[in-house]
PDB file of C-alpha atoms in Angstrom:
ATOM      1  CA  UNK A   1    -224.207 -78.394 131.144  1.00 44.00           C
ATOM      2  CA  UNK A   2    -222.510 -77.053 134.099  1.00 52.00           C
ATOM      3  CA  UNK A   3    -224.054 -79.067 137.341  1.00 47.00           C
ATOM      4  CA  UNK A   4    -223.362 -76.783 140.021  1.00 68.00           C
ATOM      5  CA  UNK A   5    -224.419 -73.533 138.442  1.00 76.00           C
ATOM      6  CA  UNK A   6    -227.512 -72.851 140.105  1.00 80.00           C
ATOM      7  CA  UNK A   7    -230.316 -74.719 142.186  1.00 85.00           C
ATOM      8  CA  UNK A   8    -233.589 -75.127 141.031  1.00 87.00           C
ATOM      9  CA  UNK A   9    -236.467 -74.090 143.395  1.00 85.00           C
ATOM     10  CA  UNK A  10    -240.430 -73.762 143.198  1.00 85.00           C
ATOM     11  CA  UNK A  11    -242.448 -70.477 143.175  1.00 84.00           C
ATOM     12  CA  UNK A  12    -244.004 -71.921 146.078  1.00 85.00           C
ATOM     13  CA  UNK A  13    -240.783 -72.268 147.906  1.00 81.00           C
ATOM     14  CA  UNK A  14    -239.201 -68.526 147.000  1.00 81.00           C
ATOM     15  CA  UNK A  15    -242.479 -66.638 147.859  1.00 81.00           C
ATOM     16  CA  UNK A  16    -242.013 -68.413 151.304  1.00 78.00           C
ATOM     17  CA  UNK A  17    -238.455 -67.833 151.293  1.00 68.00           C
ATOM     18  CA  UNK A  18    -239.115 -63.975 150.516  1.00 73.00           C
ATOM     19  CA  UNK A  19    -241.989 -63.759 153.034  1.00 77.00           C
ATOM     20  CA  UNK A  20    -239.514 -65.156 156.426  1.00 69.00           C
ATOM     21  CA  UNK A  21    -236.732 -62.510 154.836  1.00 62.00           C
ATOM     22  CA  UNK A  22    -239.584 -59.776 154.876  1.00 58.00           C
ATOM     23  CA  UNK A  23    -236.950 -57.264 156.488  1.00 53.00           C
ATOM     24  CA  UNK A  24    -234.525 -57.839 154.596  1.00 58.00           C
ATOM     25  CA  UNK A  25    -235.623 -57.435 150.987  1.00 53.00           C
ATOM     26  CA  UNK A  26    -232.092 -55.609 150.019  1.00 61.00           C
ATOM     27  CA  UNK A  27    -230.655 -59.024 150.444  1.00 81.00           C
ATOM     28  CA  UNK A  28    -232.265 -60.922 147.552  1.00 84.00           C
ATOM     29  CA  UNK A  29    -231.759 -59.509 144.315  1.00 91.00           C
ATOM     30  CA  UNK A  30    -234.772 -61.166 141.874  1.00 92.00           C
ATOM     31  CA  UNK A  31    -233.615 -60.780 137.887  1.00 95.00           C
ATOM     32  CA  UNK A  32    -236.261 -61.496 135.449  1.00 95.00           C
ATOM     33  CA  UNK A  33    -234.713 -63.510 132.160  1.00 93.00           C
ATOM     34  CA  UNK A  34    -237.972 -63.073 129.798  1.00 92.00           C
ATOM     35  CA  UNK A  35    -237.544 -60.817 126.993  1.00 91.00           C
ATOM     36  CA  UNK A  36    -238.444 -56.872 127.573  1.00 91.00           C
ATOM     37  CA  UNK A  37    -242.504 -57.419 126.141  1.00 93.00           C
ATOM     38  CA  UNK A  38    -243.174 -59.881 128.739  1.00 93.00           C
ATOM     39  CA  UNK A  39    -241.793 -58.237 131.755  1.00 94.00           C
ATOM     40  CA  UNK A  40    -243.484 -54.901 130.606  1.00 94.00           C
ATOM     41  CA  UNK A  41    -246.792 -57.495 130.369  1.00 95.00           C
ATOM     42  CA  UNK A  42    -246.076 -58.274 133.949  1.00 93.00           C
ATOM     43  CA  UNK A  43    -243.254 -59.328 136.214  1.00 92.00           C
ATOM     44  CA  UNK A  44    -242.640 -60.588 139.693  1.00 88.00           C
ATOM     45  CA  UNK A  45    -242.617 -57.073 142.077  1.00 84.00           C
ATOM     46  CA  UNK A  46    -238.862 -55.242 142.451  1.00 85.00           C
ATOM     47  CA  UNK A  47    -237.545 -57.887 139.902  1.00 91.00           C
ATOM     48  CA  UNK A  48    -235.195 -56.244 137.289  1.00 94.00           C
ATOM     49  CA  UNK A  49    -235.355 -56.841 133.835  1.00 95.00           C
ATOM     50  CA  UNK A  50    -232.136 -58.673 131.994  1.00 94.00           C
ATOM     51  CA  UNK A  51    -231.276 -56.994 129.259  1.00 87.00           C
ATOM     52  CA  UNK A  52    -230.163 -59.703 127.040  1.00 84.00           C
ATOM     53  CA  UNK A  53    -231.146 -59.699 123.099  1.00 81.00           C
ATOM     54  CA  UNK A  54    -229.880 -61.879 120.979  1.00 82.00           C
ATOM     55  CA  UNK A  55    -227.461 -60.939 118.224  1.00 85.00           C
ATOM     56  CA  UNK A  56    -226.022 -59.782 122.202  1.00 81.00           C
ATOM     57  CA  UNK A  57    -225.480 -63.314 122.775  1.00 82.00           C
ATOM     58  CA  UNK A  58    -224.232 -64.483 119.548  1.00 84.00           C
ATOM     59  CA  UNK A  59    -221.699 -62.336 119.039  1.00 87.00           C
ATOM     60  CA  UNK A  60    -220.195 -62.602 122.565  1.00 88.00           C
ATOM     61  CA  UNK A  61    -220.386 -66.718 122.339  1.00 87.00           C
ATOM     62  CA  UNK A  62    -223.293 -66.665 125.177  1.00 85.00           C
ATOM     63  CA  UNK A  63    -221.724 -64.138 127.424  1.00 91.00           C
ATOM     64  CA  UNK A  64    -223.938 -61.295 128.885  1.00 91.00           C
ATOM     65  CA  UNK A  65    -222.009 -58.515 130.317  1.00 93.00           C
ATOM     66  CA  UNK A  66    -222.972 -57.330 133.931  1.00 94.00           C
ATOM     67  CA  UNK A  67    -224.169 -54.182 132.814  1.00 94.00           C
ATOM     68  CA  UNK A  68    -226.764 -55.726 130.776  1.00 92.00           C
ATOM     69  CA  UNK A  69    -227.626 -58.050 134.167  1.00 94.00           C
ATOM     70  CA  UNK A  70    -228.274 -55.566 136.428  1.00 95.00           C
ATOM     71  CA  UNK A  71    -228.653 -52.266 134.221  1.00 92.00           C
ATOM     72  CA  UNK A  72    -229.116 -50.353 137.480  1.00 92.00           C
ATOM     73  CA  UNK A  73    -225.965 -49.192 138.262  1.00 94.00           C
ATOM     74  CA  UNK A  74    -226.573 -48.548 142.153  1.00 94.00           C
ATOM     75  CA  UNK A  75    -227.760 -52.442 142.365  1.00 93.00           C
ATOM     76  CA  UNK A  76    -224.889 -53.662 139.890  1.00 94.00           C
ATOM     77  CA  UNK A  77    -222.055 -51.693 142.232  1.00 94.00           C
ATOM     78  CA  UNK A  78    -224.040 -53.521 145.712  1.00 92.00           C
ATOM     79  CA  UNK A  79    -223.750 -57.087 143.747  1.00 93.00           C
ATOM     80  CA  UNK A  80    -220.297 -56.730 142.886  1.00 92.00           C
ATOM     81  CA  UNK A  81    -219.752 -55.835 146.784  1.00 91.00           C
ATOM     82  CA  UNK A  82    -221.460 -58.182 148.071  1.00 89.00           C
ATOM     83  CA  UNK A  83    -224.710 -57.053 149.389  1.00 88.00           C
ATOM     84  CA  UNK A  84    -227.309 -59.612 147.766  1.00 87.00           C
ATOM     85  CA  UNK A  85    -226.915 -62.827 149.901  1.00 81.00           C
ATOM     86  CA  UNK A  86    -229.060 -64.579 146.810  1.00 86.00           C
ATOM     87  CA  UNK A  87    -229.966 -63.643 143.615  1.00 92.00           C
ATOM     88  CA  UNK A  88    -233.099 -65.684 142.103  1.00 93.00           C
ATOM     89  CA  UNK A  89    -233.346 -65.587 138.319  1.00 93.00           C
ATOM     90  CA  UNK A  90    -236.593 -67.198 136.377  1.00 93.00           C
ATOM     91  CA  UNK A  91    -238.162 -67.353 132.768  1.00 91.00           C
ATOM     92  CA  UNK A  92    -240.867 -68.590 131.625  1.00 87.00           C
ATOM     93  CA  UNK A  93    -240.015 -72.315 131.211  1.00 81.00           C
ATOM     94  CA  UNK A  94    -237.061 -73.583 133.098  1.00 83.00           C
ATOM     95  CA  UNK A  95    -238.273 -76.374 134.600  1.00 84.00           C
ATOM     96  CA  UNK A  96    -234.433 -78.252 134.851  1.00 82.00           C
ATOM     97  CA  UNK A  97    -231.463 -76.652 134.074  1.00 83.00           C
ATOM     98  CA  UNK A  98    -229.784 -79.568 133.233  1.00 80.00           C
ATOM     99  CA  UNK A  99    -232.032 -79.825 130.437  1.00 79.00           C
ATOM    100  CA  UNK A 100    -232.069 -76.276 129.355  1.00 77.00           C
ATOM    101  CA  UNK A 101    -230.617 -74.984 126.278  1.00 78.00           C
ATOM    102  CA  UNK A 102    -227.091 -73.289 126.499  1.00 78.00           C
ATOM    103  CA  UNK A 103    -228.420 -70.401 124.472  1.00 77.00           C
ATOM    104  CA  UNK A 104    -231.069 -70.061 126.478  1.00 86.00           C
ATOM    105  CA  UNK A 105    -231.152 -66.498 128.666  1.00 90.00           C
ATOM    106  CA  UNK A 106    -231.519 -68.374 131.586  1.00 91.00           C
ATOM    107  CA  UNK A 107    -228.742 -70.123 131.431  1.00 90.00           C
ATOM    108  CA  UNK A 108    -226.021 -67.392 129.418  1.00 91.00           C
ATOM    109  CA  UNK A 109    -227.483 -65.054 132.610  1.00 93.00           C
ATOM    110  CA  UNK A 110    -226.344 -67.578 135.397  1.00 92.00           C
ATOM    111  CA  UNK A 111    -223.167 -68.418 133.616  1.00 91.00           C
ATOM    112  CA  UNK A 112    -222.050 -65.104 133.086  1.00 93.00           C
ATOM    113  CA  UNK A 113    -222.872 -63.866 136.848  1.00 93.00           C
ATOM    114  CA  UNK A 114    -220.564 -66.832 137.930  1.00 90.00           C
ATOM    115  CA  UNK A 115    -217.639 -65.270 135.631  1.00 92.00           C
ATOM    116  CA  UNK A 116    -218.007 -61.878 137.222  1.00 94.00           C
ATOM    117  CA  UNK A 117    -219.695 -61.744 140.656  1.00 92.00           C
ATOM    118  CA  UNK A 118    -217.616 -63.928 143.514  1.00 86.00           C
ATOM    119  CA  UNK A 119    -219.327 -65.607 145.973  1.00 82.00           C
ATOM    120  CA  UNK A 120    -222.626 -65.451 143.736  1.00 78.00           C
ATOM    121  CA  UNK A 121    -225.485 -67.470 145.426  1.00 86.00           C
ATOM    122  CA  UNK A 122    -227.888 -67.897 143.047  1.00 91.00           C
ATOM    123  CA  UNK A 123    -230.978 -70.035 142.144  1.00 91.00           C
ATOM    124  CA  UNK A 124    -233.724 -70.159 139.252  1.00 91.00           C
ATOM    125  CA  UNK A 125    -237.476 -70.638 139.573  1.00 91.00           C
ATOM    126  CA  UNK A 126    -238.509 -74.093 138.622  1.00 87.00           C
ATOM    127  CA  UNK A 127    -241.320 -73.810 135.098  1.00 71.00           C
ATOM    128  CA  UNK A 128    -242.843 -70.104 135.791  1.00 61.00           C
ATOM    129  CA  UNK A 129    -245.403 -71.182 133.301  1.00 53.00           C
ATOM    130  CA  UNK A 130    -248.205 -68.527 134.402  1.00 47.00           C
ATOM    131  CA  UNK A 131    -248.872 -65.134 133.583  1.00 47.00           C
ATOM    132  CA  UNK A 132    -247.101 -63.057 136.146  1.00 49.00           C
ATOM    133  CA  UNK A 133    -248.772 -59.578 137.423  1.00 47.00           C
TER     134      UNK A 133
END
């Protein structure tokens, strides 16, 4: 497991974090790792949904391609130039990434953006183990 991947922070901590950046939403792109039927069940608000199935992953050894990160092309082109200052990422069990599975979304997702985005500043939310609305 890669240590410096990404940092690990609370919900607690990122709605804060969101709240003092208030004006500047555009900076903080929020990716949601859960599969399709829970996002559609409910997701955190302007999060996008990773597209990420598996026979995806399998075949490309654990790679997802950008395009399946951020399938909104106008969001995919600002990452790539640098827009986002952060990008959070979350599932619904990541408590330590350390201890997370390599095949997990999660992780493939955080790996993958470090491959293809420079300068990527990104972090996961620690154990989202609630229904999210």
């Amino acid at each position: 497991m890669e240590v410096n991947l990404a940092s690990g922070v609370s919900c607690t901590k990122v709605v804060e974090w969101l709240e003092d950046r208030a004006s500047c939403r555009e900076c903080v792109l929020m990716l949601d790792c859960r599969p399709f039927m829970a996002f559609n069940d409910g997701h955190i608000r302007n999060s996008l949904n990773v597209h990420c199935p598996p026979i995806l992953k399998r075949r490309s050894g654990g790679f997802v391609a950008l395009e399946n990160i951020v399938p909104c092309s106008e969001k995919r082109e600002m990452l790539k130039e640098g827009h986002f200052n952060t990008i959070v990422l979350y599932d619904s069990d990541t408590t330590d990434l350390t201890l997370s599975s390599k095949d997990s979304n999660l992780y493939s997702v955080l790996k993958s953006l470090r491959q293809q985005v420079e300068n990527c500043q990104a972090v996961y939310i620690q154990g989202i183990h609630i229904h999210l609305t």
